[in-house]
Structures are given as structure tokens and as C-alpha cells.
Amino acid sequence: MRTTVGIIGGGPAGLLLARLLHHAGIDCVVLEARTREYVEQRQRAGMLEQGTVDALRACGAAERLGVQGLVHQGIELRFDRERHHIDFPVLTGGRTVTIYAQTEIVKDLVSLQLADGPPLLFEAEALTIEKPESATPVVRFLHEGREQTLSCDWVVGCDGFHGIARDTFPAGTGRAYAHDYPYSWLGILADVAPSCEELIYARGAGGFALHSMRSPQVSRLYLQVPNGTDPRDWPDDRIWDELAARFAIDADWTLNRGPITAKSVTPMRSYVHEPMRHGRLLLAGDAAHIVPPTGAKGLNLAVSDVCLLARAFAELHRSGSEQLLDRYSQSCLARVWQATRFSYDMTTMLHTRPDADPFDHRLQLARLRRITASRHAAAELAANYTGLPLEW
């Protein structure tokens, strides 16, 4: 097989890049190691920045999002049994966020790709990337029981943290920065209407809790738990009781309870790989960076990566100039590090460290009160949460 851009990974980053390239008249092939059923069902993020929504609309992938997406005007911070509203449009000049599950984004993009887009191969496992420094890199992959080759002008690794793309960088050509947090999230899906109209970020006596939603009928909630927690040690009643305790305020408010349909534990980690390009191999999304989910940046960073990359390929296609491609890594990393900083700040402000003392407790409360008492501090949070503008 031969194409201009070979894309490894059929998650939201790879699928959106393929859609954007298709609109720009650039041919590509997407290789996804898993089945279509698997990629359309795996649970991931669901909070979309304004720029992510705009990107999906621009490439014609927002029809269902426009009907089913839940537009949020802000978030609520809870601590010391108080509630504080952060109004995004007022603080950002009109920007909002939208709740729409990543599984639904993937379904939308897969449907478009199979209907009129370039080739999308499921159960096509990328094995190696050869000659990334040359003008004709090759991806060897396994599909339908036999090894095949995909010759490309460029290869983009959208294959996640455990994919092969980043590991293809020769030793000494890149550097990784990582930070592991001393706690995890126990996440649940529940068939019950959300207890609020907006996301709640709570710092309770027992630690952090987050109230989110997937639809008007499905709630998504998280609890801070120790690393190594087994979700089987948390029966449903224990989860609901702990959530209610952490969300508790001195006001008339009740947490809705219902059947829990899924439980999982997610470790918290920050990771950045520099650079995001080696020769004609480029990284995007989780292949290059991971942030804890507190700031809701992971999916949105992947979208900003591929938007910048699609713009760079379009410029190459139109004028022959590689200037934007040469700046791709630098441009992405500037945004990545700001999102990493924001995610770290949100995480450490709201979670309780296992070794925390009363001094740490008072500092966290001071940080929260600074945000709720200062328009400037609240506007800084709102600007980062709704998404910094895409810039070169």
C-alpha cells in the first residue's frame, strides 16, 4: 500500500486527523490494532473545550454532538461544605465547554470515515516503523493474518502511550518528563440522572470527588482512592455513601443514586515526551503526553495536536513549504506544558496527599479561596479550563 500520510491509531486523534486531511485533499490510511466494536465502546473523556467543538464542527463531525452534547456554562467548586460557581462565559468573553462522550466522537468519526473517507483498517496491528529519517518511511503491520507494508511520505503516531511510534525514536533523540501522583481515581458509570447541571469539583474530608455526566440519564462520578485500589473492594453502597460525604454542603442538596453499570480505577500521571517529531515521524495525543484527568485536558490536547498538524500538512500540500511542520513540535509542546501545569495545579489543589499535614490542608483551602474570591484568579482557571487558543 502507498499513501501520503500513514496514521497509526484509530482513536479520536487519528480519526480526526484523517478527517481533516480528507477535507484538505490529502490522502492517508489509518491503521487501528483493535476491532471497530472495541474502539467504539472504550470509555474515556467526555469534556470538550470550545476549540474541540469548533474543530469537530468544521470537519462535519458534529451533527449528533449538536443535538446530544450538553453545553456547560461553568463548574462548581465545593470545599468546607460551601459551593462556589465559576461562570465561564462571564470570565472568558463567552466561551463554554460541552459534555459529549469520547465514545460518541469515535462513533461519529468512524461512520464518516467508512462512508466517504480514506481507508480505515481495523485489526491492523502496526509492528514497526522503518526508515523514519528518510523521505519514504514504511509501516509494517499485521492485517487479515499476514504481514503487509504501508509506504508513506509521513507517519503520524496516534497510537497512545503504549504504542510503537514513540519507541521508534532512536536512543538519545528524545527526553521524557514524568510525574506519578500518590493517588488514583475510582470511576463509575451509573444509570441515574445527574444531581446537578454542571460538573462539581469537591474537596471533602476524605479526599477529592468529581460529579460529571454522560447524558441526562447517565451520571459519571469519581472518587480519590489510594494507589493499588481494587474496585471490587468498593461495593455500590460504600461508593454512594463516600460520594455523598465528599459532596456534602450546608444547603438543601441531595446526591441522586442509581444502578452502577461500570467501575474502574485510573492511576494519576503526568508525562511529556520531547520532541514530538523525529524525521518524518510525528507524535500526537497520548503517544506524546499524558495529563491527570482533573483538568479535562487529555482529549482536548490530542485534538489541538492534530489540528496544528493538519494545518501544517495543508500548507505543505498547497505551497510545498515545510515551515509549519518544522514548528509542529515546538508549537504543540508550548501548549502541552501549559495544560500539564494547569492539570497539576488542579490536581494538587483538590486532592489530599497520603502524607498531608494540617499545614498542607490550610494551603489548599487558601488556594481555593483565592479562586473564589478573586475575579482575576477565577478568570485564569476559566481560561485554561475552556481551552487556550491555538497559536503557532
Coordinates of C-alpha atoms in Angstrom, one line a residue:
M1 CA 0.0 0.0 0.0
R2 CA 1.1 3.6 -0.7
T3 CA -0.2 6.8 0.8
T4 CA 0.9 10.3 1.7
V5 CA 0.3 10.2 5.5
G6 CA 0.2 6.9 7.4
I7 CA -1.7 7.2 10.6
I8 CA -1.2 4.7 13.4
G9 CA -4.2 4.6 15.8
G10 CA -7.9 4.9 15.2
G11 CA -8.8 6.8 18.3
P12 CA -10.2 10.3 18.3
A13 CA -6.8 11.8 17.4
G14 CA -6.1 9.6 14.4
L15 CA -9.7 9.7 13.1
L16 CA -9.9 13.4 13.4
L17 CA -6.6 13.9 11.6
A18 CA -7.8 11.7 8.8
R19 CA -11.0 13.7 8.5
L20 CA -9.1 17.0 8.4
L21 CA -6.6 15.6 5.8
H22 CA -9.5 14.3 3.7
H23 CA -11.1 17.8 3.7
A24 CA -7.7 19.3 2.6
G25 CA -7.4 16.8 -0.3
I26 CA -4.5 14.8 1.3
D27 CA -4.7 11.0 1.1
C28 CA -4.0 8.9 4.2
V29 CA -4.5 5.5 5.6
V30 CA -5.5 4.8 9.3
L31 CA -4.3 1.6 10.9
E32 CA -6.1 0.5 14.1
A33 CA -5.0 -2.5 16.0
R34 CA -8.3 -3.2 17.7
T35 CA -11.8 -4.1 16.4
R36 CA -14.3 -1.5 15.5
E37 CA -16.5 -2.6 18.4
Y38 CA -13.7 -2.2 20.9
V39 CA -12.7 1.4 19.8
E40 CA -16.4 2.4 19.8
Q41 CA -17.0 1.2 23.3
R42 CA -13.9 2.0 25.4
Q43 CA -14.8 4.7 28.0
R44 CA -12.6 7.8 28.0
A45 CA -13.0 11.5 28.5
G46 CA -16.2 13.5 27.8
M47 CA -15.5 17.2 28.4
L48 CA -14.8 19.1 25.2
E49 CA -13.2 22.6 25.1
Q50 CA -14.7 25.2 22.9
G51 CA -11.9 24.7 20.4
T52 CA -12.5 20.9 20.2
V53 CA -16.2 21.5 19.5
D54 CA -15.3 24.1 16.8
A55 CA -12.9 21.6 15.2
L56 CA -15.5 18.8 15.0
R57 CA -18.0 21.2 13.5
A58 CA -15.5 22.5 10.9
C59 CA -14.9 18.9 9.6
G60 CA -18.6 17.9 9.5
A61 CA -18.4 15.6 12.5
A62 CA -20.7 17.4 14.9
E63 CA -24.2 16.6 13.8
R64 CA -25.0 14.4 16.8
L65 CA -22.9 16.5 19.1
G66 CA -25.1 19.5 18.3
V67 CA -28.2 17.5 19.3
Q68 CA -26.9 15.4 22.2
G69 CA -24.0 17.5 23.6
L70 CA -24.6 19.2 27.0
V71 CA -23.3 22.7 26.9
H72 CA -22.0 23.8 30.3
Q73 CA -21.6 27.5 31.3
G74 CA -19.2 26.7 34.2
I75 CA -18.2 24.4 37.0
E76 CA -18.9 24.3 40.8
L77 CA -16.1 24.1 43.4
R78 CA -17.0 22.6 46.8
F79 CA -15.0 22.8 49.9
D80 CA -15.6 23.4 53.6
R81 CA -19.2 22.5 53.0
E82 CA -19.6 25.5 50.7
R83 CA -20.4 25.7 46.9
H84 CA -18.9 28.3 44.6
H85 CA -19.9 28.8 40.9
I86 CA -17.2 29.6 38.3
D87 CA -19.1 31.3 35.4
F88 CA -17.1 30.6 32.2
P89 CA -18.9 32.9 29.7
V90 CA -18.7 35.9 32.1
L91 CA -15.0 35.2 32.8
T92 CA -13.8 34.3 29.2
G93 CA -15.9 36.5 27.0
G94 CA -18.4 33.9 26.1
R95 CA -16.5 30.5 26.0
T96 CA -18.2 27.3 27.2
V97 CA -17.5 23.6 27.4
T98 CA -19.6 20.7 26.2
I99 CA -20.2 17.2 27.6
Y100 CA -20.1 14.6 24.9
A101 CA -18.5 11.2 25.5
Q102 CA -15.4 10.3 23.6
T103 CA -17.1 7.0 22.6
E104 CA -19.7 9.0 20.7
I105 CA -17.0 11.2 19.0
V106 CA -15.3 8.0 17.8
K107 CA -18.6 6.5 16.5
D108 CA -19.2 9.7 14.6
L109 CA -15.7 9.9 13.0
V110 CA -15.7 6.1 12.2
S111 CA -19.0 6.4 10.4
L112 CA -17.8 9.4 8.3
Q113 CA -14.5 7.7 7.5
L114 CA -16.1 4.5 6.3
A115 CA -18.8 6.4 4.3
D116 CA -16.6 8.7 2.3
G117 CA -13.1 9.0 3.8
P118 CA -9.7 7.4 3.1
P119 CA -9.0 3.8 4.2
L120 CA -9.5 2.8 7.8
L121 CA -8.3 -0.7 8.6
F122 CA -9.4 -2.3 11.9
E123 CA -7.4 -5.2 13.4
A124 CA -4.4 -3.8 11.6
E125 CA -1.6 -4.0 14.2
A126 CA 1.5 -1.8 13.4
L127 CA 4.6 -3.8 14.0
T128 CA 7.5 -1.5 13.1
I129 CA 8.2 1.9 11.5
E130 CA 11.2 1.7 9.2
K131 CA 13.4 4.5 7.9
P132 CA 11.6 7.4 9.7
E133 CA 14.6 9.7 8.8
S134 CA 14.1 9.0 5.0
A135 CA 11.7 10.5 2.5
T136 CA 9.8 7.2 2.3
P137 CA 9.2 5.7 5.8
V138 CA 7.5 2.4 5.9
V139 CA 5.0 0.9 8.4
R140 CA 4.9 -2.8 8.6
F141 CA 1.6 -4.1 10.0
L142 CA -0.3 -7.3 10.5
H143 CA -3.8 -7.5 8.9
E144 CA -6.0 -10.4 8.0
G145 CA -3.4 -12.9 9.1
R146 CA -0.5 -11.6 7.0
E147 CA 2.2 -9.0 7.3
Q148 CA 1.8 -6.0 5.0
T149 CA 3.6 -2.8 4.3
L150 CA 2.4 0.8 4.1
S151 CA 4.8 3.2 2.3
C152 CA 4.3 6.8 3.3
D153 CA 5.7 10.3 2.9
W154 CA 4.9 10.9 6.6
V155 CA 3.9 8.8 9.6
V156 CA 1.9 10.1 12.5
G157 CA 1.8 8.1 15.7
C158 CA -1.7 8.5 17.3
D159 CA -1.3 5.1 19.0
G160 CA -1.3 6.1 22.6
F161 CA 1.1 5.8 25.5
H162 CA 1.8 2.0 24.8
G163 CA 2.1 2.2 21.0
I164 CA 5.2 1.7 18.9
A165 CA 5.6 5.2 17.5
R166 CA 7.3 6.9 20.4
D167 CA 9.6 3.9 20.9
T168 CA 10.7 4.2 17.3
F169 CA 12.7 7.4 18.3
P170 CA 16.4 6.4 18.4
A171 CA 18.0 6.4 21.8
G172 CA 19.3 9.9 22.7
T173 CA 16.9 11.7 20.3
G174 CA 14.2 12.4 22.9
R175 CA 13.7 13.0 26.6
A176 CA 10.7 12.1 28.8
Y177 CA 9.4 14.0 31.8
A178 CA 7.1 12.1 34.2
H179 CA 5.4 12.6 37.5
D180 CA 3.3 10.0 39.3
Y181 CA 0.7 11.1 41.8
P182 CA 0.2 9.3 45.1
Y183 CA -3.5 8.5 44.5
S184 CA -5.9 7.2 41.9
W185 CA -9.5 7.7 40.7
L186 CA -12.2 5.2 41.2
G187 CA -14.6 6.0 38.4
I188 CA -18.2 4.8 38.0
L189 CA -21.0 5.0 35.4
A190 CA -24.5 5.0 36.9
D191 CA -27.9 4.8 35.3
V192 CA -29.3 7.8 37.2
A193 CA -30.0 11.4 36.2
P194 CA -27.2 13.8 37.2
S195 CA -27.6 15.6 40.5
C196 CA -26.6 18.9 39.1
E197 CA -26.5 20.8 35.8
E198 CA -22.7 21.3 35.8
L199 CA -19.6 19.5 36.9
I200 CA -18.8 19.5 40.7
Y201 CA -15.2 19.5 41.8
A202 CA -15.2 18.7 45.5
R203 CA -12.6 18.6 48.2
G204 CA -14.1 16.7 51.0
A205 CA -12.7 15.4 54.3
G206 CA -12.0 12.1 52.8
G207 CA -10.4 13.5 49.6
F208 CA -11.4 14.6 46.1
A209 CA -14.7 13.7 44.3
L210 CA -16.0 14.7 40.9
H211 CA -19.6 14.7 39.7
S212 CA -19.9 14.6 35.9
M213 CA -22.4 13.1 33.4
R214 CA -22.6 11.4 30.0
S215 CA -26.2 12.2 29.3
P216 CA -29.4 13.5 31.0
Q217 CA -29.9 9.8 32.1
V218 CA -26.3 8.7 32.9
S219 CA -24.0 10.0 35.6
R220 CA -20.2 9.7 35.7
L221 CA -18.6 10.1 39.1
Y222 CA -15.1 9.7 40.5
L223 CA -13.5 9.3 44.0
Q224 CA -9.9 9.8 45.0
V225 CA -8.6 6.4 46.3
P226 CA -5.2 5.0 47.3
N227 CA -3.0 3.7 44.5
G228 CA -3.4 0.0 44.0
T229 CA -7.1 0.1 44.9
D230 CA -9.2 -2.9 43.7
P231 CA -12.7 -1.7 42.6
R232 CA -14.1 -5.0 43.9
D233 CA -13.3 -3.7 47.4
W234 CA -15.8 -0.9 46.9
P235 CA -19.4 -2.2 46.9
D236 CA -22.0 0.1 45.5
D237 CA -23.4 1.4 48.8
R238 CA -19.9 2.3 50.0
I239 CA -19.3 4.3 46.8
W240 CA -22.5 6.2 47.1
D241 CA -22.0 6.9 50.8
E242 CA -18.5 8.2 50.3
L243 CA -19.6 10.4 47.3
A244 CA -22.4 11.9 49.4
A245 CA -20.0 12.7 52.2
R246 CA -17.5 14.4 49.9
F247 CA -20.1 16.4 48.1
A248 CA -21.9 17.4 51.3
I249 CA -22.7 21.2 51.8
D250 CA -24.6 23.2 54.3
A251 CA -27.6 23.6 52.0
D252 CA -30.5 21.6 50.6
W253 CA -28.8 19.3 48.1
T254 CA -29.1 15.5 47.5
L255 CA -26.9 13.2 45.5
N256 CA -29.0 11.0 43.2
R257 CA -28.3 7.3 43.5
G258 CA -28.9 4.5 41.0
P259 CA -27.6 1.3 39.5
I260 CA -23.8 1.3 38.9
T261 CA -23.0 -0.2 35.5
A262 CA -19.2 0.1 35.4
K263 CA -16.3 0.6 37.8
S264 CA -12.6 1.2 37.1
V265 CA -9.5 2.6 38.8
T266 CA -7.3 5.1 37.0
P267 CA -3.8 6.0 38.2
M268 CA -2.9 9.6 38.0
R269 CA 0.2 10.6 36.0
S270 CA 1.8 13.4 34.0
Y271 CA 4.1 12.6 31.1
V272 CA 5.6 14.6 28.3
H273 CA 8.0 13.4 25.6
E274 CA 10.2 15.9 23.8
P275 CA 10.4 16.4 20.9
M276 CA 7.2 15.3 19.1
R277 CA 9.0 14.7 15.8
H278 CA 11.8 12.6 14.5
G279 CA 12.5 12.8 10.8
R280 CA 9.2 12.2 9.1
L281 CA 7.6 10.5 12.1
L282 CA 5.4 12.8 14.3
L283 CA 3.6 12.1 17.5
A284 CA 0.1 13.3 18.6
G285 CA -2.1 12.8 21.6
D286 CA -1.2 10.2 24.3
A287 CA 1.7 9.0 22.3
A288 CA 3.5 12.2 23.3
H289 CA 1.8 13.4 26.5
I290 CA -0.5 12.3 29.3
V291 CA -2.1 14.5 32.0
P292 CA -4.2 13.6 35.0
P293 CA -7.9 13.9 34.2
T294 CA -8.6 16.6 36.8
G295 CA -8.2 19.4 34.3
A296 CA -10.0 17.5 31.4
K297 CA -7.1 18.2 29.0
G298 CA -6.2 14.8 27.6
L299 CA -8.6 14.5 24.7
N300 CA -8.5 18.3 24.0
L301 CA -4.7 18.3 23.8
A302 CA -4.9 15.5 21.2
V303 CA -7.4 17.5 19.2
S304 CA -5.2 20.6 19.3
D305 CA -2.2 18.5 18.2
V306 CA -3.9 17.1 15.1
C307 CA -5.5 20.5 14.2
L308 CA -2.0 22.0 14.1
L309 CA -0.7 19.0 12.2
A310 CA -3.4 19.1 9.7
R311 CA -2.8 22.8 9.1
A312 CA 0.9 22.0 8.6
F313 CA 0.2 19.2 6.1
A314 CA -2.3 21.5 4.3
E315 CA 0.4 24.2 3.9
L316 CA 2.9 21.6 2.6
H317 CA 0.2 20.4 0.1
R318 CA -0.6 23.9 -1.0
S319 CA 2.7 25.6 -1.2
G320 CA 5.4 22.9 -0.7
S321 CA 6.6 24.6 2.4
E322 CA 7.6 22.5 5.5
Q323 CA 7.8 25.6 7.7
L324 CA 4.8 24.7 9.8
L325 CA 5.8 21.1 10.1
D326 CA 9.2 22.2 11.3
R327 CA 7.5 24.2 14.0
Y328 CA 5.0 21.5 14.9
S329 CA 6.8 20.0 17.9
Q330 CA 7.7 23.4 19.4
S331 CA 4.1 24.8 18.9
C332 CA 2.5 21.7 20.5
L333 CA 4.8 21.5 23.4
A334 CA 4.2 25.1 24.4
R335 CA 0.5 24.3 24.8
V336 CA 1.2 20.8 26.3
W337 CA 3.3 22.3 29.1
Q338 CA 0.6 24.9 29.9
A339 CA -2.0 22.1 30.1
T340 CA 0.3 20.0 32.2
R341 CA 0.8 22.9 34.6
F342 CA -2.9 23.6 34.8
S343 CA -3.7 19.9 35.4
Y344 CA -1.0 19.7 38.1
D345 CA -2.4 22.8 39.8
M346 CA -6.0 21.5 39.8
T347 CA -4.9 18.0 41.0
T348 CA -2.7 19.2 43.9
M349 CA -5.3 21.8 45.0
L350 CA -8.2 19.4 45.2
H351 CA -6.6 16.0 46.3
T352 CA -5.4 15.0 49.7
R353 CA -1.9 13.6 49.8
P354 CA -1.4 10.5 52.0
D355 CA 1.3 12.3 54.0
A356 CA -0.6 15.6 54.2
D357 CA -0.5 17.6 57.4
P358 CA -2.6 20.5 58.7
F359 CA -0.3 23.0 57.0
D360 CA -1.0 21.4 53.6
H361 CA -4.7 21.4 54.3
R362 CA -4.7 25.1 55.1
L363 CA -2.6 25.9 51.9
Q364 CA -5.1 24.0 49.8
L365 CA -8.0 26.0 51.3
A366 CA -6.1 29.2 50.7
R367 CA -5.7 28.3 47.0
L368 CA -9.4 27.5 46.7
R369 CA -10.4 30.7 48.4
R370 CA -8.1 32.8 46.2
I371 CA -10.0 31.5 43.2
T372 CA -13.5 32.0 44.6
A373 CA -12.7 35.5 46.0
S374 CA -10.7 36.9 43.1
R375 CA -12.1 37.6 39.6
H376 CA -8.6 37.5 38.2
A377 CA -7.8 34.1 39.7
A378 CA -11.2 32.7 38.6
A379 CA -10.7 34.1 35.1
E380 CA -7.3 32.3 34.9
L381 CA -8.9 29.0 35.8
A382 CA -11.8 29.6 33.4
A383 CA -9.5 30.5 30.5
N384 CA -7.4 27.3 31.0
Y385 CA -10.4 25.1 31.5
T386 CA -12.3 26.2 28.4
G387 CA -9.1 26.0 26.4
L388 CA -6.3 28.3 25.4
P389 CA -6.4 29.4 21.7
L390 CA -4.5 27.5 19.1
E391 CA -1.4 29.5 18.2
W392 CA 1.7 29.0 16.1

